[in-house]
XYZ file of C-alpha atoms in Angstrom:
566
model
C 22.388 -24.815 13.919
C 20.145 -23.037 16.409
C 17.319 -25.215 17.740
C 14.081 -23.280 17.924
C 12.371 -23.626 21.293
C 8.987 -25.297 21.360
C 6.087 -23.365 22.844
C 2.516 -24.568 23.173
C -0.580 -22.951 24.593
C -3.209 -24.669 26.719
C -6.721 -23.240 27.133
C -8.664 -25.454 29.559
C -12.278 -24.588 30.367
C -13.307 -25.329 33.944
C -16.930 -25.646 35.041
C -16.749 -22.951 37.716
C -17.073 -19.243 37.027
C -18.469 -17.846 40.272
C -16.405 -19.068 43.211
C -13.056 -17.227 43.133
C -11.595 -19.464 45.847
C -12.175 -22.559 43.705
C -10.770 -20.865 40.591
C -7.681 -19.668 42.480
C -6.934 -23.204 43.690
C -6.919 -24.463 40.096
C -4.814 -21.630 38.668
C -2.474 -21.875 41.662
C -1.272 -25.355 40.699
C -0.653 -24.119 37.144
C 1.448 -21.166 38.279
C 3.653 -23.376 40.446
C 4.912 -25.429 37.487
C 8.327 -24.243 36.319
C 8.452 -23.385 32.631
C 4.814 -22.279 32.456
C 3.427 -18.744 32.281
C -0.209 -18.118 33.213
C -1.494 -15.552 30.729
C -5.190 -15.124 31.391
C -8.028 -16.192 33.687
C -11.480 -15.315 32.305
C -14.412 -16.339 34.554
C -18.044 -16.003 33.461
C -20.797 -15.847 36.025
C -23.711 -16.604 33.704
C -21.898 -19.469 31.968
C -20.445 -20.634 35.313
C -17.259 -21.376 33.428
C -13.668 -20.122 33.529
C -11.356 -20.077 30.529
C -7.695 -20.262 31.555
C -4.777 -19.653 29.205
C -1.156 -20.613 29.866
C 1.920 -21.259 27.728
C 5.338 -22.868 28.009
C 7.418 -25.775 26.756
C 5.346 -28.886 25.959
C 6.424 -31.028 28.931
C 5.771 -28.236 31.432
C 2.406 -27.335 29.908
C 1.254 -30.965 29.901
C 2.284 -31.343 33.554
C 0.469 -28.143 34.533
C -2.612 -29.280 32.622
C -2.633 -32.638 34.415
C -2.342 -30.989 37.831
C -5.108 -28.521 36.951
C -7.443 -31.359 35.910
C -6.614 -33.146 39.159
C -7.371 -30.079 41.265
C -10.569 -29.278 39.342
C -11.779 -32.831 39.961
C -11.220 -32.303 43.671
C -12.845 -28.877 44.097
C -15.699 -28.946 41.533
C -18.748 -31.185 41.926
C -20.594 -31.532 38.640
C -23.725 -32.751 40.433
C -24.261 -29.164 41.564
C -23.268 -27.383 38.349
C -25.604 -25.153 36.361
C -24.623 -22.642 33.674
C -25.487 -21.342 30.231
C -22.543 -22.979 28.452
C -22.543 -26.613 27.260
C -20.391 -28.794 29.568
C -19.750 -32.384 30.567
C -16.974 -32.238 33.147
C -15.226 -30.296 35.895
C -12.504 -29.779 33.314
C -14.747 -29.633 30.293
C -12.280 -29.174 27.435
C -8.497 -29.213 27.411
C -6.959 -28.202 24.074
C -3.241 -27.968 23.302
C -2.334 -25.368 20.677
C 0.963 -24.983 18.779
C 2.521 -21.530 19.183
C 6.082 -21.905 17.874
C 8.603 -24.589 17.020
C 6.037 -27.401 17.121
C 3.428 -28.820 14.774
C -0.256 -29.500 15.329
C 0.430 -33.212 14.849
C 2.995 -33.174 17.652
C 0.506 -31.401 19.908
C -2.021 -34.121 19.085
C 0.407 -36.778 20.331
C 0.919 -34.866 23.581
C -2.870 -34.571 23.938
C -3.444 -38.298 23.512
C -0.804 -39.184 26.077
C -2.272 -36.611 28.464
C -5.789 -38.018 28.045
C -4.540 -41.515 28.782
C -2.693 -40.327 31.897
C -5.745 -38.435 33.189
C -7.893 -41.541 32.759
C -5.331 -43.902 34.317
C -4.172 -41.809 37.269
C -7.221 -39.652 38.028
C -9.971 -42.046 36.873
C -11.567 -39.258 34.810
C -12.743 -40.621 31.439
C -11.468 -38.671 28.432
C -12.569 -38.125 24.856
C -9.951 -37.094 22.293
C -11.153 -34.438 19.867
C -10.096 -32.275 16.904
C -6.543 -33.143 15.728
C -6.141 -35.711 18.558
C -9.331 -37.588 17.661
C -9.103 -41.343 17.093
C -12.412 -41.355 15.218
C -13.309 -38.977 12.410
C -16.641 -37.902 13.883
C -14.958 -36.980 17.170
C -12.938 -34.260 15.527
C -16.069 -32.230 16.258
C -16.203 -31.332 19.952
C -19.998 -31.169 19.799
C -20.103 -34.908 18.988
C -18.007 -35.745 22.056
C -20.090 -33.478 24.295
C -23.509 -34.331 22.855
C -26.110 -34.511 25.604
C -23.653 -32.837 27.985
C -23.184 -34.021 31.579
C -26.781 -35.234 31.846
C -26.234 -37.814 29.068
C -23.034 -39.354 30.462
C -24.687 -42.349 32.128
C -26.343 -43.353 28.854
C -23.196 -42.732 26.768
C -20.925 -44.679 29.106
C -23.226 -47.688 28.815
C -22.946 -47.610 25.011
C -19.595 -48.938 23.673
C -19.991 -46.834 20.528
C -20.344 -43.608 22.532
C -17.898 -44.425 25.323
C -14.790 -42.253 25.910
C -11.459 -43.079 24.281
C -9.759 -43.582 27.653
C -11.140 -44.609 31.043
C -14.471 -45.968 29.803
C -16.574 -47.568 32.539
C -20.156 -47.491 33.739
C -21.346 -44.277 35.349
C -20.406 -44.246 39.058
C -19.998 -41.808 41.946
C -16.546 -40.762 40.767
C -17.772 -39.821 37.302
C -20.862 -38.234 38.792
C -18.578 -35.782 40.606
C -15.945 -35.087 37.936
C -17.796 -35.782 34.711
C -15.723 -36.441 31.592
C -13.065 -34.329 29.884
C -12.389 -33.699 26.195
C -8.648 -33.471 25.507
C -7.558 -32.302 22.091
C -5.202 -30.368 19.872
C -6.268 -27.553 17.611
C -5.072 -24.447 15.877
C -5.685 -21.066 17.446
C -9.384 -20.482 18.070
C -11.139 -17.243 18.912
C -14.092 -17.508 21.272
C -16.291 -14.448 20.864
C -19.778 -13.288 21.841
C -21.658 -10.690 19.819
C -23.969 -8.588 21.997
C -27.497 -7.928 20.704
C -30.072 -5.289 21.546
C -32.601 -7.978 22.424
C -33.364 -10.433 25.207
C -34.675 -13.072 22.786
C -32.674 -16.289 22.688
C -34.757 -17.454 19.731
C -33.760 -14.442 17.656
C -30.116 -14.775 18.705
C -30.214 -18.420 17.621
C -31.723 -17.428 14.288
C -28.738 -15.155 13.611
C -26.321 -17.874 14.789
C -27.914 -20.329 12.325
C -27.666 -17.706 9.556
C -23.907 -17.414 9.910
C -22.454 -20.634 11.333
C -20.913 -23.036 8.842
C -23.250 -25.869 9.859
C -26.231 -23.635 9.179
C -29.772 -24.880 9.864
C -32.072 -27.700 8.633
C -33.687 -27.033 5.269
C -37.478 -26.753 5.326
C -40.045 -27.370 2.618
C -40.965 -24.195 0.801
C -37.883 -22.527 2.349
C -40.055 -21.267 5.210
C -39.362 -21.174 8.925
C -42.371 -23.376 9.721
C -42.230 -25.826 6.817
C -41.471 -29.501 7.323
C -37.763 -30.309 7.740
C -36.252 -31.891 4.627
C -34.502 -35.216 5.304
C -32.109 -37.342 3.264
C -32.370 -41.052 2.491
C -30.938 -41.914 5.897
C -33.640 -39.880 7.599
C -31.218 -37.158 8.692
C -32.015 -33.444 8.306
C -30.541 -31.808 5.200
C -28.573 -28.790 6.371
C -28.459 -25.409 4.677
C -24.993 -23.958 5.262
C -24.465 -20.592 6.911
C -22.409 -17.755 5.488
C -19.229 -18.035 7.576
C -16.776 -20.884 7.050
C -14.923 -22.354 10.051
C -17.404 -21.037 12.616
C -19.638 -22.610 15.230
C -22.360 -20.526 16.849
C -25.390 -20.616 19.120
C -27.642 -17.968 20.636
C -28.195 -17.536 24.366
C -29.425 -15.099 26.991
C -26.968 -13.776 29.586
C -28.739 -12.732 32.761
C -25.596 -10.957 34.022
C -25.842 -8.464 31.136
C -29.620 -8.700 30.522
C -29.015 -9.283 26.800
C -28.955 -12.098 24.269
C -25.724 -12.925 22.461
C -24.543 -14.838 19.445
C -21.772 -17.006 20.929
C -19.243 -18.063 18.305
C -16.054 -20.073 17.994
C -13.930 -19.103 14.981
C -11.862 -22.218 14.346
C -9.701 -20.843 11.529
C -8.988 -17.116 11.656
C -7.184 -17.315 8.304
C -10.456 -18.287 6.626
C -12.798 -16.119 8.701
C -11.073 -13.229 10.491
C -12.803 -11.671 13.496
C -13.768 -8.477 11.664
C -15.400 -10.456 8.853
C -17.443 -12.423 11.398
C -18.456 -9.192 13.167
C -19.631 -7.505 9.977
C -21.589 -10.584 8.873
C -23.336 -10.954 12.243
C -24.174 -7.232 12.035
C -25.653 -7.735 8.560
C -27.745 -10.730 9.570
C -28.897 -9.005 12.749
C -30.010 -5.955 10.770
C -31.950 -8.211 8.371
C -33.901 -9.415 11.412
C -34.495 -5.939 12.825
C -31.748 -6.200 15.450
C -28.432 -4.485 16.101
C -25.076 -5.741 17.332
C -24.100 -3.392 20.153
C -20.617 -4.759 20.764
C -18.289 -7.722 20.986
C -16.976 -9.728 23.937
C -13.768 -11.713 23.399
C -13.424 -14.719 25.717
C -9.799 -15.526 26.491
C -7.012 -14.167 24.298
C -6.449 -13.178 20.682
C -3.334 -13.003 18.499
C -2.124 -9.465 17.869
C -2.638 -9.766 14.125
C -6.385 -10.255 14.678
C -6.741 -6.681 15.918
C -4.147 -5.251 13.520
C -5.970 -6.764 10.527
C -9.304 -5.481 11.843
C -7.925 -1.980 12.345
C -6.577 -1.882 8.796
C -9.837 -3.267 7.412
C -11.951 -0.532 8.986
C -9.492 2.204 7.995
C -9.628 1.043 4.376
C -13.416 1.220 4.512
C -13.019 4.842 5.620
C -10.508 5.502 2.810
C -7.873 6.278 5.433
C -4.188 5.373 5.554
C -3.350 2.099 7.305
C 0.289 3.109 7.895
C -0.269 4.251 11.470
C 1.197 2.977 14.770
C 0.174 -0.428 16.063
C -1.525 1.093 19.113
C -3.701 3.300 16.886
C -4.684 0.360 14.678
C -5.783 -1.569 17.752
C -7.805 1.377 19.009
C -9.647 1.529 15.660
C -10.402 -2.211 15.934
C -11.600 -1.913 19.542
C -13.952 0.961 18.724
C -15.175 -0.453 15.408
C -16.228 -3.792 16.899
C -17.334 -2.428 20.279
C -14.882 -4.542 22.257
C -15.389 -2.296 25.275
C -19.189 -2.556 25.202
C -19.625 -4.626 28.373
C -16.374 -3.849 30.188
C -13.084 -2.074 29.347
C -10.895 -3.861 26.790
C -7.183 -3.653 27.538
C -4.959 -5.102 24.760
C -2.175 -5.616 27.301
C -4.423 -8.137 29.049
C -6.042 -9.753 26.010
C -3.364 -9.969 23.284
C -1.206 -13.066 23.590
C 2.022 -11.507 22.241
C 1.890 -8.710 24.817
C 1.436 -11.181 27.642
C 4.424 -13.192 26.436
C 6.733 -10.188 26.617
C 9.440 -10.288 29.265
C 8.019 -7.846 31.804
C 11.151 -8.013 33.934
C 13.431 -6.586 31.278
C 12.829 -3.027 30.117
C 13.839 -2.317 26.520
C 15.638 0.838 25.400
C 12.771 1.642 23.042
C 10.391 1.643 26.020
C 12.277 4.510 27.671
C 11.088 8.096 27.454
C 13.162 10.476 25.321
C 14.961 11.966 28.325
C 15.486 8.518 29.883
C 17.013 7.269 26.619
C 19.341 10.283 26.477
C 20.330 9.822 30.119
C 21.025 6.103 29.605
C 23.225 6.886 26.600
C 25.161 9.574 28.498
C 26.181 7.294 31.381
C 29.755 6.050 31.747
C 29.105 2.721 30.078
C 29.926 1.866 26.446
C 26.382 0.723 25.636
C 24.041 1.952 24.357
C 26.411 3.600 21.932
C 26.804 4.707 18.336
C 25.233 1.628 16.751
C 22.128 1.933 18.900
C 21.804 5.657 18.189
C 22.255 4.998 14.460
C 19.335 2.544 14.476
C 17.228 5.088 16.334
C 18.085 7.808 13.816
C 17.025 5.481 11.021
C 13.710 4.838 12.818
C 13.132 8.593 13.173
C 13.883 9.100 9.484
C 11.291 6.448 8.621
C 8.814 8.073 11.016
C 9.098 11.405 9.184
C 8.511 9.719 5.822
C 5.464 7.955 7.282
C 4.129 11.233 8.668
C 4.282 12.917 5.250
C 2.615 9.892 3.621
C -0.248 9.992 6.140
C -0.662 13.757 5.824
C -0.748 13.363 2.043
C -3.361 10.599 2.209
C -5.695 12.921 4.137
C -5.056 16.049 2.066
C -8.342 17.565 0.799
C -8.822 16.809 -2.878
C -6.394 13.872 -2.837
C -8.898 11.226 -1.678
C -8.403 9.102 -4.796
C -4.681 8.796 -3.920
C -5.248 7.560 -0.360
C -4.388 3.949 -1.217
C -1.144 4.999 -2.896
C 0.050 7.011 0.122
C -1.204 4.333 2.517
C 1.099 1.789 0.854
C 4.072 4.100 1.375
C 3.092 4.612 5.017
C 2.770 0.844 5.517
C 6.239 0.314 4.056
C 7.653 2.992 6.326
C 6.018 1.385 9.363
C 7.675 -1.951 8.538
C 11.089 -0.278 8.242
C 10.585 1.697 11.447
C 9.575 -1.440 13.356
C 12.693 -3.289 12.201
C 14.963 -0.359 13.097
C 13.419 -0.029 16.552
C 14.132 -3.724 17.056
C 17.748 -3.081 16.027
C 18.010 -0.332 18.666
C 18.000 -2.978 21.379
C 19.678 -5.687 19.340
C 22.775 -3.537 18.801
C 23.200 -3.092 22.547
C 22.590 -6.812 23.127
C 25.305 -7.601 20.569
C 27.807 -5.507 22.539
C 26.834 -7.236 25.786
C 27.426 -10.597 24.086
C 31.038 -9.551 23.437
C 31.484 -8.539 27.078
C 30.012 -11.850 28.235
C 32.407 -13.737 25.969
C 35.400 -11.866 27.415
C 34.175 -12.880 30.870
C 34.410 -16.620 30.157
C 37.055 -18.639 32.074
C 40.500 -19.006 30.481
C 42.428 -21.257 32.836
C 42.869 -24.374 30.690
C 43.698 -24.655 26.975
C 40.169 -25.963 26.367
C 38.612 -22.988 28.167
C 40.842 -20.594 26.246
C 39.765 -22.140 22.942
C 36.076 -21.919 23.877
C 36.510 -18.318 25.046
C 38.391 -17.306 21.910
C 35.709 -18.782 19.640
C 32.935 -17.130 21.676
C 34.647 -13.742 21.363
C 35.025 -14.106 17.603
C 31.402 -15.272 17.177
C 30.116 -12.356 19.256
C 32.332 -9.869 17.411
C 31.092 -11.109 14.050
C 27.509 -10.694 15.234
C 28.319 -7.208 16.542
C 29.473 -6.295 13.018
C 26.503 -7.938 11.301
C 23.876 -6.085 13.371
C 24.943 -2.548 12.338
C 25.244 -3.791 8.737
C 21.562 -4.733 8.969
C 20.889 -1.258 10.357
C 22.636 0.210 7.324
C 20.619 -1.861 4.866
C 17.269 -1.103 6.480
C 18.093 2.593 6.924
C 19.049 2.823 3.252
C 15.524 1.670 2.349
C 14.171 4.680 4.263
C 15.507 6.920 1.481
C 12.996 5.398 -0.940
C 10.080 6.501 1.250
C 11.521 9.963 1.841
C 12.297 10.495 -1.844
C 8.817 9.434 -2.946
C 7.226 11.786 -0.419
C 9.562 14.647 -1.434
C 8.543 14.182 -5.069
C 4.797 13.615 -4.761
C 3.761 14.134 -1.147
C 2.043 17.060 0.513
C 4.179 20.070 -0.539
C 3.580 21.737 2.821
C 5.589 18.929 4.466
C 8.447 18.642 1.981
C 10.967 19.956 4.526
C 10.125 16.989 6.773
C 11.172 14.573 4.043
C 14.513 16.389 3.910
C 15.029 15.941 7.641
C 14.031 12.285 7.256
C 16.681 11.823 4.584
C 19.300 13.478 6.796
C 18.404 11.114 9.639
C 18.648 8.113 7.307
C 22.050 9.329 6.062
C 23.280 9.667 9.654
C 21.985 6.168 10.398
C 23.808 4.582 7.451
C 27.096 6.397 8.073
C 26.959 5.921 11.844
C 26.175 2.216 11.631
C 28.955 1.902 9.050
C 31.488 3.086 11.620
C 30.319 0.311 13.950
C 30.659 -2.302 11.231
C 34.256 -1.230 10.645
C 35.366 -1.029 14.259
C 34.003 -4.506 15.007
C 35.274 -6.034 11.767
C 38.738 -4.759 12.705
C 38.795 -7.272 15.596
C 37.914 -10.289 13.479
C 40.659 -12.835 12.868
C 38.844 -14.017 9.718
C 40.135 -11.211 7.503
C 38.269 -12.376 4.405
C 34.942 -11.995 6.228
C 36.090 -8.709 7.761
C 36.992 -7.202 4.379
C 33.681 -8.362 2.892
C 31.715 -6.647 5.691
C 33.737 -3.450 5.337
C 33.274 -3.510 1.555
C 29.485 -3.808 1.937
C 29.491 -0.963 4.447
C 31.554 1.331 2.199
C 29.268 0.671 -0.768
C 26.185 1.562 1.272
C 27.846 4.734 2.587
C 28.606 5.905 -0.961
C 25.052 5.192 -2.144
C 23.539 6.866 0.930
C 25.470 10.082 0.315
C 24.362 10.144 -3.321
C 20.640 9.606 -2.694
C 20.591 11.996 0.262
C 21.964 14.692 -2.052
C 19.237 13.889 -4.607
C 16.510 14.252 -1.983
C 18.099 17.438 -0.636
C 18.008 19.005 -4.098
C 14.341 18.025 -4.578
C 13.441 19.563 -1.214
C 15.397 22.764 -1.932
C 13.662 23.139 -5.298
C 10.223 23.021 -3.667
C 10.840 25.323 -0.694
């Protein structure tokens, strides 16, 4: 069974956002750790804070985090720090975040061990927060950081408020480094909503309107009435409108505007676009406008994809458009480029994780792809081209669906055509993935043939590797056949009910899908021929033959529909 690799993300916040030399020293130690990839460095002058994002396997990330905390403690002096953002240490917060193959609970264990090591070896006291918290109230970062750096001397003298690791009375060492909060959490989006005002008070009012914690209730429900308190003498809070959000208002001198600064702690509950629209609504209620959005650090790709689809649906437009176009809609709708250009390639975590050293076939231009295919090497070959034909067939079906959704007089059918376009986009994405996977499958066979064969043991290993690779090389084009066959459904639907001016395009799409199924079928058969497991080989060939027969039949159906309408 294949063991899925574990990947975690670390997003430390360092209390220096102005001195590039200091920031570079900290990020330099991170980059030198093998198994870690530095994704983003986001300094803020007004906040005097830098958010750093890096990923890798857990052991490497934890080591890089430790070294970064060590370096930050050496080059940052908290006695001289001033900035708009709450802070209590040179490394203020240090969260570990599960990305793949690892749970939040496992990240919490790594975080606790890291906090203990930082306290023991670097003498920097540490609080454990969120999923790593030892005490329920410390799940909230604000509780750990209450009073900020200026309150550390008092907190360290109080056993109930002391850090989880490294607690001692305030001394010169702590005065320089402060304390660090080490934790584990799910993916969090840090975002600032720009306002057309310089008033921090008004920005705070909007923040209190929306944040989950809300604001203290007042007698008579007025802004000046006496605060209502419970039996314990604590303020009774009136919840805000957005779950899983924390927010404050502040003024940023660098931009000469006030902002609502928000952390969205669960993007499944409150997506970014929902938060944006709600802040816009509350701002408008107070006579203000949101002029744009500033994302701090990185976002998952789906955050922008979901936002793009959301705003298209509000426009009664099809959502079955390319990923790049969806992102552009999201960027423009939320004003992500308001303060400075927003480049998804620098802000979306999945893009930054891509292997930039290896160029994919689907990244080539049309003439480059043709040239690469024409060279005197067996790959890319027929299986790759078949997958690409299937993708082009899907693309034509999508095009007709999108044209139909925008046809004058058909506005009430936009949702129907949008669903077909979305389905086509999913098929096209899978087929484009298979373009490269088919070539990789062939290379796996070549690599297996290159294994040593001197001893009987080596021969046995080589023989098994060749058979495993050959089986995979037959399974990949079978997947291409199955996905390409689904393209017929989109093309047929568009031929029957789509924009009649584009019916010929659905016919070409069906022809491309037919070529994809038949072409991939040839690759299934030629690879299955080399399998020693004849039962498996015959099963693969049987599946391929059945799909070929069905593809020919449905392509003829679509052809007849197209001919009848031309």
